[in-house]
Amino acid sequence: MQSILCITIAAVIYLFIIQKRGTVTAFLMGYGFVIPFVVWMPYYLIRALDLRNMCLMISVATTPILVVFRCMEAMYGYSPPAVESKLLYYMVYYSSVIELEFDPKTTHPIQASHNDKLTMGKQFLGSYFLLSIFYSILEPYSYALFDSPIERDSHGQQLTVLDFIHPGHLANNFIVAYLTHTCLKVGTSGFGLAISALSGIKTMTVTNNPMFGCTSPSDFWGRRWNRLVHGVLKRGVFKPVRAYFPTFVALAVTFLASGLLHEYVLYVITLKNDNETSFSPMHGSHVAFFAWNGIIMLLEYATCYTKPIQWMKTNLPTPIVTLLVLLTVLPVAHWFTHEYMASGFYSQFRIGFPLIVRTTIHQ
C-alpha cells in the first residue's frame, strides 16, 4: 500500500514540482500539499490497520520521512540527477524504502548481480544471528550489564559531568548503541535483499561498520551510521540551506532536522489505539541528542585542519581514533536510546529471533 502511495506521490512531484521547479506552484505543491499529506499518512494507516507492533509502525513512519526530504530535494534541485531523467525512473526511485542505485553515466538503474545478492544475504544472516546472541545475553539484564550512576529513566535526576563519563555508563551506552546498529543492519539488509531479489535492481548499503571503523564524527554520521537518512538530509536540507548560508548554519539546521524527524518517529511508534493505555514518551531528548552531535560536528569543522587534529589522524592507530570519536557520542547516547527502550521497542524487535534462555528446573 505504501509503495503504491509513494509511486503516486512521485508522479505528482515530478509533474508539478520538478517540471515547474522554482515557481510558486512548485513550492505550494511541496509545502502546502505533499509534505502535510505524507506527515499525516502514518496516523491514518496505523489507526485504519490497527497496528500495534512498533517494528511495523516504524516501517510506516520511515516512508513519510524519506518522501518529505525527497520532496524538498526536488523543490531545490538536489535530487540524484539520474532519477530525474524520466518519470518512470523517478517513480522507481520512490517505490523502495531502501534506496535503489542508479548509474550516473547512463541514468539507468544498476542491476543487482548474483554476487551482490549473495553479499546482502551474508550480511543479513550474519546480523540476524549476531542479534540473536545479543538478545540472549542482554534481555535478562534489561540491556544494562554494568552498574551506572545514571538511571535509565534519568528525567529529573541530578547529574554531574563525572556521571556522564562513568565507565559503566559508557559501556552500557556502547552496548545499546551497537544493539541499535545491529537492529538497523538486520532490517535494512533484509529489506534490501528482498527488494533486489524481486526487482533485480541493486540497493544501497545503509550501514558501514560505524562502531569499529569510523575515523571522525563526520565519517560516523555521514558515511557509516545510516547512509540512507544521511543522503536525504544532505540533499533535502544541507545543500538547500548551504546555497544561501554558511556551512556552519547548514550543519546546525541539518542536525536540528534530524532531531525533529526522530521525534516524529518516536511519536508515530507510540501512538495509542482507542481505549489503550501505553507508554507516553518524553519528547525533546532526541532533539537534544542531535543538537549535541551537531555541536561536535561544528567543532570538527572548525578544527579539522589544525596541527593537533592532523597529528592524531596521522599518528594514532585507527582503533584509538575510533574510540575517541565514540567518546564524543556515548556520554549522551541514552538521550536517544532510552525512549525506545522504555517504550518496549527493543523487546518487540526481538520477536522472530531464536534466543538462548536460561531455565530453572524445580525438583
CSV table of C-alpha atoms in Angstrom, one decimal:
chain,number,residue,atom,x,y,z
A,1,MET,CA,0.0,0.0,0.0
A,2,GLN,CA,2.8,2.4,0.9
A,3,SER,CA,4.7,1.7,-2.3
A,4,ILE,CA,1.6,2.5,-4.4
A,5,LEU,CA,1.1,5.7,-2.5
A,6,CYS,CA,4.8,6.6,-2.9
A,7,ILE,CA,4.7,5.9,-6.6
A,8,THR,CA,1.6,8.1,-7.0
A,9,ILE,CA,3.2,10.9,-4.9
A,10,ALA,CA,6.4,10.6,-7.0
A,11,ALA,CA,4.3,11.2,-10.2
A,12,VAL,CA,2.8,14.3,-8.6
A,13,ILE,CA,6.2,15.6,-7.5
A,14,TYR,CA,7.7,15.0,-10.9
A,15,LEU,CA,4.9,16.7,-12.8
A,16,PHE,CA,4.1,19.6,-10.5
A,17,ILE,CA,7.4,20.3,-8.7
A,18,ILE,CA,10.4,19.1,-10.8
A,19,GLN,CA,8.9,20.2,-14.1
A,20,LYS,CA,7.9,23.5,-12.5
A,21,ARG,CA,10.9,24.0,-10.3
A,22,GLY,CA,11.5,27.5,-9.0
A,23,THR,CA,7.9,28.6,-9.4
A,24,VAL,CA,5.3,29.4,-6.8
A,25,THR,CA,3.3,26.4,-7.9
A,26,ALA,CA,6.2,24.0,-7.1
A,27,PHE,CA,6.6,25.4,-3.6
A,28,LEU,CA,2.9,25.5,-2.9
A,29,MET,CA,2.6,21.9,-4.1
A,30,GLY,CA,5.5,20.8,-1.9
A,31,TYR,CA,5.0,22.7,1.3
A,32,GLY,CA,1.2,23.0,1.0
A,33,PHE,CA,0.1,19.6,-0.1
A,34,VAL,CA,2.8,16.8,-0.4
A,35,ILE,CA,4.6,17.3,2.9
A,36,PRO,CA,1.5,17.8,5.1
A,37,PHE,CA,-0.2,14.8,3.4
A,38,VAL,CA,2.7,12.3,4.0
A,39,VAL,CA,3.3,13.5,7.6
A,40,TRP,CA,-0.4,12.8,8.3
A,41,MET,CA,-0.4,9.5,6.4
A,42,PRO,CA,1.1,7.2,9.2
A,43,TYR,CA,-1.5,8.4,11.7
A,44,TYR,CA,-4.3,7.2,9.3
A,45,LEU,CA,-2.6,3.9,8.4
A,46,ILE,CA,-1.9,2.9,12.0
A,47,ARG,CA,-5.5,3.6,13.0
A,48,ALA,CA,-7.0,2.0,9.9
A,49,LEU,CA,-4.9,-1.1,10.1
A,50,ASP,CA,-4.9,-1.2,13.9
A,51,LEU,CA,-1.1,-1.6,14.0
A,52,ARG,CA,0.3,-2.3,17.5
A,53,ASN,CA,3.8,-3.8,16.8
A,54,MET,CA,6.4,-1.0,16.9
A,55,CYS,CA,8.5,-2.6,14.2
A,56,LEU,CA,5.6,-2.3,11.8
A,57,MET,CA,4.9,1.2,13.0
A,58,ILE,CA,8.4,2.3,12.5
A,59,SER,CA,8.3,1.0,8.9
A,60,VAL,CA,5.1,3.1,8.4
A,61,ALA,CA,6.9,6.1,9.8
A,62,THR,CA,10.1,5.7,7.6
A,63,THR,CA,8.3,6.3,4.3
A,64,PRO,CA,7.0,9.8,5.1
A,65,ILE,CA,10.4,10.8,6.3
A,66,LEU,CA,12.0,9.8,3.0
A,67,VAL,CA,9.2,11.4,1.0
A,68,VAL,CA,9.4,14.7,2.9
A,69,PHE,CA,13.1,15.1,2.2
A,70,ARG,CA,12.9,13.8,-1.3
A,71,CYS,CA,10.2,16.4,-2.0
A,72,MET,CA,12.5,19.1,-0.6
A,73,GLU,CA,15.4,18.0,-2.7
A,74,ALA,CA,13.1,18.1,-5.7
A,75,MET,CA,12.0,21.6,-4.9
A,76,TYR,CA,15.5,22.9,-4.7
A,77,GLY,CA,17.1,20.9,-7.5
A,78,TYR,CA,19.2,18.4,-5.5
A,79,SER,CA,17.7,15.1,-6.4
A,80,PRO,CA,20.1,12.5,-7.7
A,81,PRO,CA,20.5,13.5,-11.4
A,82,ALA,CA,19.8,10.1,-12.8
A,83,VAL,CA,16.4,9.7,-11.2
A,84,GLU,CA,15.0,12.9,-12.8
A,85,SER,CA,15.9,11.7,-16.3
A,86,LYS,CA,12.4,10.3,-16.9
A,87,LEU,CA,9.2,9.9,-15.0
A,88,LEU,CA,9.5,6.1,-14.8
A,89,TYR,CA,12.9,6.3,-13.1
A,90,TYR,CA,11.6,8.9,-10.6
A,91,MET,CA,8.7,6.6,-9.7
A,92,VAL,CA,11.1,3.7,-9.3
A,93,TYR,CA,13.2,5.9,-7.0
A,94,TYR,CA,10.2,6.3,-4.7
A,95,SER,CA,9.0,2.7,-4.9
A,96,SER,CA,11.5,1.3,-2.5
A,97,VAL,CA,12.1,2.1,1.2
A,98,ILE,CA,15.8,1.2,0.7
A,99,GLU,CA,17.3,3.5,-1.9
A,100,LEU,CA,17.9,1.9,-5.3
A,101,GLU,CA,21.2,2.6,-7.1
A,102,PHE,CA,21.4,4.4,-10.5
A,103,ASP,CA,24.3,4.6,-12.8
A,104,PRO,CA,25.2,8.4,-13.0
A,105,LYS,CA,26.5,8.0,-16.6
A,106,THR,CA,23.7,6.0,-18.2
A,107,THR,CA,21.0,7.1,-15.7
A,108,HIS,CA,19.7,3.5,-15.7
A,109,PRO,CA,19.1,1.5,-12.6
A,110,ILE,CA,22.1,-0.7,-11.7
A,111,GLN,CA,21.2,-4.4,-12.0
A,112,ALA,CA,22.0,-6.5,-8.9
A,113,SER,CA,24.4,-9.2,-9.7
A,114,HIS,CA,24.5,-12.7,-8.2
A,115,ASN,CA,27.4,-11.6,-6.0
A,116,ASP,CA,25.5,-8.5,-4.9
A,117,LYS,CA,22.6,-10.6,-3.7
A,118,LEU,CA,25.0,-13.2,-2.1
A,119,THR,CA,26.8,-10.4,-0.2
A,120,MET,CA,23.5,-8.9,1.0
A,121,GLY,CA,22.3,-12.4,2.1
A,122,LYS,CA,25.5,-13.0,4.1
A,123,GLN,CA,25.2,-9.5,5.8
A,124,PHE,CA,21.6,-10.3,6.7
A,125,LEU,CA,22.2,-13.8,8.1
A,126,GLY,CA,25.3,-12.6,10.0
A,127,SER,CA,23.5,-9.7,11.6
A,128,TYR,CA,20.5,-11.9,12.3
A,129,PHE,CA,22.4,-14.5,14.3
A,130,LEU,CA,24.5,-11.8,16.0
A,131,LEU,CA,21.4,-10.1,17.1
A,132,SER,CA,20.0,-13.4,18.5
A,133,ILE,CA,23.2,-13.7,20.6
A,134,PHE,CA,22.9,-10.1,21.8
A,135,TYR,CA,19.3,-10.6,22.8
A,136,SER,CA,20.1,-13.8,24.6
A,137,ILE,CA,22.8,-12.1,26.7
A,138,LEU,CA,21.2,-8.6,27.2
A,139,GLU,CA,17.5,-9.3,27.7
A,140,PRO,CA,17.8,-10.9,31.2
A,141,TYR,CA,19.8,-7.8,32.3
A,142,SER,CA,17.4,-5.3,30.8
A,143,TYR,CA,20.1,-4.3,28.4
A,144,ALA,CA,22.4,-2.9,31.2
A,145,LEU,CA,25.3,-5.2,32.1
A,146,PHE,CA,27.2,-2.7,34.2
A,147,ASP,CA,26.4,-0.5,37.2
A,148,SER,CA,25.9,3.1,36.2
A,149,PRO,CA,25.2,6.3,38.2
A,150,ILE,CA,22.7,7.4,35.5
A,151,GLU,CA,19.3,5.7,35.7
A,152,ARG,CA,17.6,4.6,32.5
A,153,ASP,CA,14.8,7.0,33.4
A,154,SER,CA,17.0,9.9,34.3
A,155,HIS,CA,14.5,12.7,33.8
A,156,GLY,CA,14.8,15.0,36.8
A,157,GLN,CA,17.9,13.1,38.2
A,158,GLN,CA,20.7,15.4,39.5
A,159,LEU,CA,23.7,14.5,37.4
A,160,THR,CA,27.3,15.7,37.2
A,161,VAL,CA,29.8,15.6,34.3
A,162,LEU,CA,31.5,12.7,36.0
A,163,ASP,CA,28.3,10.7,35.8
A,164,PHE,CA,28.3,11.0,32.0
A,165,ILE,CA,31.8,9.7,31.7
A,166,HIS,CA,31.4,6.9,34.2
A,167,PRO,CA,32.9,3.6,32.7
A,168,GLY,CA,29.7,1.7,33.5
A,169,HIS,CA,27.5,4.3,31.9
A,170,LEU,CA,29.7,4.5,28.8
A,171,ALA,CA,29.8,0.7,28.5
A,172,ASN,CA,26.1,0.3,28.8
A,173,ASN,CA,25.5,3.0,26.2
A,174,PHE,CA,28.0,1.4,23.8
A,175,ILE,CA,26.2,-2.0,24.2
A,176,VAL,CA,22.8,-0.4,23.4
A,177,ALA,CA,24.2,1.7,20.6
A,178,TYR,CA,25.7,-1.5,19.0
A,179,LEU,CA,22.4,-3.3,19.5
A,180,THR,CA,20.6,-0.4,17.7
A,181,HIS,CA,23.1,-0.5,14.9
A,182,THR,CA,22.6,-4.3,14.5
A,183,CYS,CA,18.8,-3.9,14.5
A,184,LEU,CA,19.2,-1.3,11.8
A,185,LYS,CA,21.5,-3.5,9.8
A,186,VAL,CA,19.2,-6.5,10.0
A,187,GLY,CA,16.2,-4.5,8.9
A,188,THR,CA,17.8,-2.6,6.1
A,189,SER,CA,19.8,-5.6,4.7
A,190,GLY,CA,16.7,-7.8,4.9
A,191,PHE,CA,14.6,-5.3,3.0
A,192,GLY,CA,17.4,-4.6,0.6
A,193,LEU,CA,17.9,-8.3,-0.2
A,194,ALA,CA,14.1,-8.8,-0.8
A,195,ILE,CA,13.8,-5.7,-3.0
A,196,SER,CA,16.9,-6.7,-5.1
A,197,ALA,CA,15.7,-10.3,-5.4
A,198,LEU,CA,12.2,-9.1,-6.6
A,199,SER,CA,13.2,-6.2,-8.8
A,200,GLY,CA,16.7,-7.2,-9.9
A,201,ILE,CA,17.9,-3.7,-9.0
A,202,LYS,CA,20.8,-3.1,-6.7
A,203,THR,CA,20.1,-1.4,-3.4
A,204,MET,CA,22.4,0.8,-1.3
A,205,THR,CA,24.2,-0.5,1.7
A,206,VAL,CA,22.7,1.5,4.6
A,207,THR,CA,25.3,0.9,7.4
A,208,ASN,CA,29.1,0.5,7.2
A,209,ASN,CA,30.6,-0.6,10.5
A,210,PRO,CA,30.2,2.7,12.3
A,211,MET,CA,31.1,1.4,15.8
A,212,PHE,CA,34.5,0.0,14.8
A,213,GLY,CA,35.5,1.7,11.6
A,214,CYS,CA,34.8,5.5,12.0
A,215,THR,CA,37.6,7.9,11.9
A,216,SER,CA,35.8,11.2,12.6
A,217,PRO,CA,32.4,12.4,13.7
A,218,SER,CA,31.6,13.4,10.0
A,219,ASP,CA,32.7,9.9,8.9
A,220,PHE,CA,30.5,8.3,11.6
A,221,TRP,CA,27.3,10.2,10.7
A,222,GLY,CA,28.0,10.8,7.0
A,223,ARG,CA,29.3,7.6,5.7
A,224,ARG,CA,28.7,4.8,8.3
A,225,TRP,CA,25.7,5.0,10.7
A,226,ASN,CA,22.7,5.5,8.4
A,227,ARG,CA,23.7,6.4,4.8
A,228,LEU,CA,20.0,6.4,3.7
A,229,VAL,CA,18.9,9.1,6.1
A,230,HIS,CA,22.2,11.0,5.7
A,231,GLY,CA,21.6,11.1,1.9
A,232,VAL,CA,18.1,12.6,2.1
A,233,LEU,CA,19.1,15.0,4.8
A,234,LYS,CA,22.1,16.2,2.8
A,235,ARG,CA,20.1,16.7,-0.4
A,236,GLY,CA,16.9,17.9,1.2
A,237,VAL,CA,18.2,20.1,4.0
A,238,PHE,CA,22.0,20.7,4.0
A,239,LYS,CA,22.5,21.6,0.3
A,240,PRO,CA,19.5,24.0,0.1
A,241,VAL,CA,20.5,25.8,3.2
A,242,ARG,CA,24.2,25.8,2.2
A,243,ALA,CA,23.2,27.6,-1.0
A,244,TYR,CA,22.2,30.7,1.0
A,245,PHE,CA,24.0,30.4,4.3
A,246,PRO,CA,27.5,29.5,5.6
A,247,THR,CA,28.3,25.8,6.2
A,248,PHE,CA,28.0,26.0,9.9
A,249,VAL,CA,24.4,27.2,9.6
A,250,ALA,CA,23.6,24.4,7.2
A,251,LEU,CA,25.2,21.9,9.6
A,252,ALA,CA,23.1,23.2,12.5
A,253,VAL,CA,19.9,23.2,10.6
A,254,THR,CA,20.5,19.6,9.3
A,255,PHE,CA,21.1,18.2,12.8
A,256,LEU,CA,18.0,20.0,14.0
A,257,ALA,CA,16.0,18.5,11.2
A,258,SER,CA,17.5,15.1,12.1
A,259,GLY,CA,16.4,15.5,15.7
A,260,LEU,CA,12.9,16.5,14.7
A,261,LEU,CA,12.5,13.6,12.3
A,262,HIS,CA,13.5,11.2,15.1
A,263,GLU,CA,11.0,12.9,17.4
A,264,TYR,CA,8.4,12.3,14.7
A,265,VAL,CA,9.3,8.6,14.5
A,266,LEU,CA,9.0,8.3,18.3
A,267,TYR,CA,5.6,10.0,18.2
A,268,VAL,CA,4.4,7.6,15.5
A,269,ILE,CA,5.5,4.3,17.1
A,270,THR,CA,4.0,5.3,20.4
A,271,LEU,CA,0.6,6.2,19.0
A,272,LYS,CA,-2.2,4.8,21.2
A,273,ASN,CA,-5.2,3.0,19.8
A,274,ASP,CA,-8.6,3.8,21.1
A,275,ASN,CA,-9.1,2.9,24.8
A,276,GLU,CA,-5.5,1.7,25.0
A,277,THR,CA,-3.1,2.9,27.7
A,278,SER,CA,0.6,2.6,26.9
A,279,PHE,CA,3.9,4.3,27.2
A,280,SER,CA,3.9,8.1,26.8
A,281,PRO,CA,7.4,9.2,25.6
A,282,MET,CA,9.2,12.2,26.9
A,283,HIS,CA,9.8,14.3,23.8
A,284,GLY,CA,12.8,16.6,23.4
A,285,SER,CA,15.7,14.2,24.2
A,286,HIS,CA,16.2,13.2,20.5
A,287,VAL,CA,16.5,16.9,19.6
A,288,ALA,CA,18.9,17.4,22.4
A,289,PHE,CA,20.9,14.3,21.3
A,290,PHE,CA,21.3,15.6,17.7
A,291,ALA,CA,21.9,19.1,18.9
A,292,TRP,CA,24.9,17.8,20.9
A,293,ASN,CA,26.2,15.9,17.9
A,294,GLY,CA,25.7,19.0,15.7
A,295,ILE,CA,27.9,20.9,18.1
A,296,ILE,CA,30.5,18.2,17.8
A,297,MET,CA,30.4,18.4,14.0
A,298,LEU,CA,30.8,22.1,14.2
A,299,LEU,CA,33.8,21.7,16.4
A,300,GLU,CA,35.3,19.2,13.9
A,301,TYR,CA,34.6,21.6,11.0
A,302,ALA,CA,36.4,24.4,12.9
A,303,THR,CA,39.4,22.4,14.0
A,304,CYS,CA,39.9,19.6,11.4
A,305,TYR,CA,42.9,21.3,9.8
A,306,THR,CA,44.7,22.3,13.0
A,307,LYS,CA,48.0,20.7,13.8
A,308,PRO,CA,46.9,18.6,16.8
A,309,ILE,CA,44.0,17.1,14.9
A,310,GLN,CA,46.1,16.4,11.8
A,311,TRP,CA,48.8,14.8,14.1
A,312,MET,CA,46.2,12.5,15.7
A,313,LYS,CA,44.9,11.4,12.3
A,314,THR,CA,48.4,10.7,11.1
A,315,ASN,CA,50.0,9.1,14.1
A,316,LEU,CA,47.3,7.4,16.3
A,317,PRO,CA,46.2,3.9,15.4
A,318,THR,CA,42.8,3.7,13.8
A,319,PRO,CA,41.2,1.9,16.8
A,320,ILE,CA,42.3,4.7,19.1
A,321,VAL,CA,40.8,7.3,16.7
A,322,THR,CA,37.6,5.4,16.6
A,323,LEU,CA,37.4,5.2,20.4
A,324,LEU,CA,37.9,9.0,20.6
A,325,VAL,CA,35.1,9.5,18.1
A,326,LEU,CA,32.8,7.2,20.0
A,327,LEU,CA,33.6,9.1,23.2
A,328,THR,CA,32.0,12.2,21.7
A,329,VAL,CA,28.7,10.3,21.4
A,330,LEU,CA,28.5,7.7,24.1
A,331,PRO,CA,28.1,10.0,27.1
A,332,VAL,CA,24.7,11.2,25.9
A,333,ALA,CA,23.7,8.2,23.8
A,334,HIS,CA,21.0,7.3,26.3
A,335,TRP,CA,19.2,10.6,25.3
A,336,PHE,CA,18.4,8.7,22.0
A,337,THR,CA,18.0,5.1,23.1
A,338,HIS,CA,16.1,5.5,26.4
A,339,GLU,CA,12.7,6.3,25.0
A,340,TYR,CA,12.9,3.3,22.6
A,341,MET,CA,13.9,1.1,25.5
A,342,ALA,CA,11.2,2.3,27.8
A,343,SER,CA,8.6,2.0,25.1
A,344,GLY,CA,9.4,-1.7,24.6
A,345,PHE,CA,10.7,-1.3,21.1
A,346,TYR,CA,13.8,-3.4,21.5
A,347,SER,CA,11.7,-6.2,23.2
A,348,GLN,CA,9.2,-6.1,20.3
A,349,PHE,CA,12.0,-6.2,17.7
A,350,ARG,CA,13.4,-9.4,19.1
A,351,ILE,CA,10.2,-11.3,18.1
A,352,GLY,CA,11.3,-13.8,15.4
A,353,PHE,CA,14.8,-14.2,16.7
A,354,PRO,CA,15.9,-17.5,18.3
A,355,LEU,CA,17.0,-16.9,21.8
A,356,ILE,CA,19.1,-18.9,24.4
A,357,VAL,CA,17.1,-18.8,27.6
A,358,ARG,CA,18.2,-20.0,31.0
A,359,THR,CA,15.6,-22.1,32.7
A,360,THR,CA,15.4,-23.3,36.3
A,361,ILE,CA,14.4,-26.9,36.9
A,362,HIS,CA,12.4,-27.4,40.1
A,363,GLN,CA,12.9,-30.7,42.0
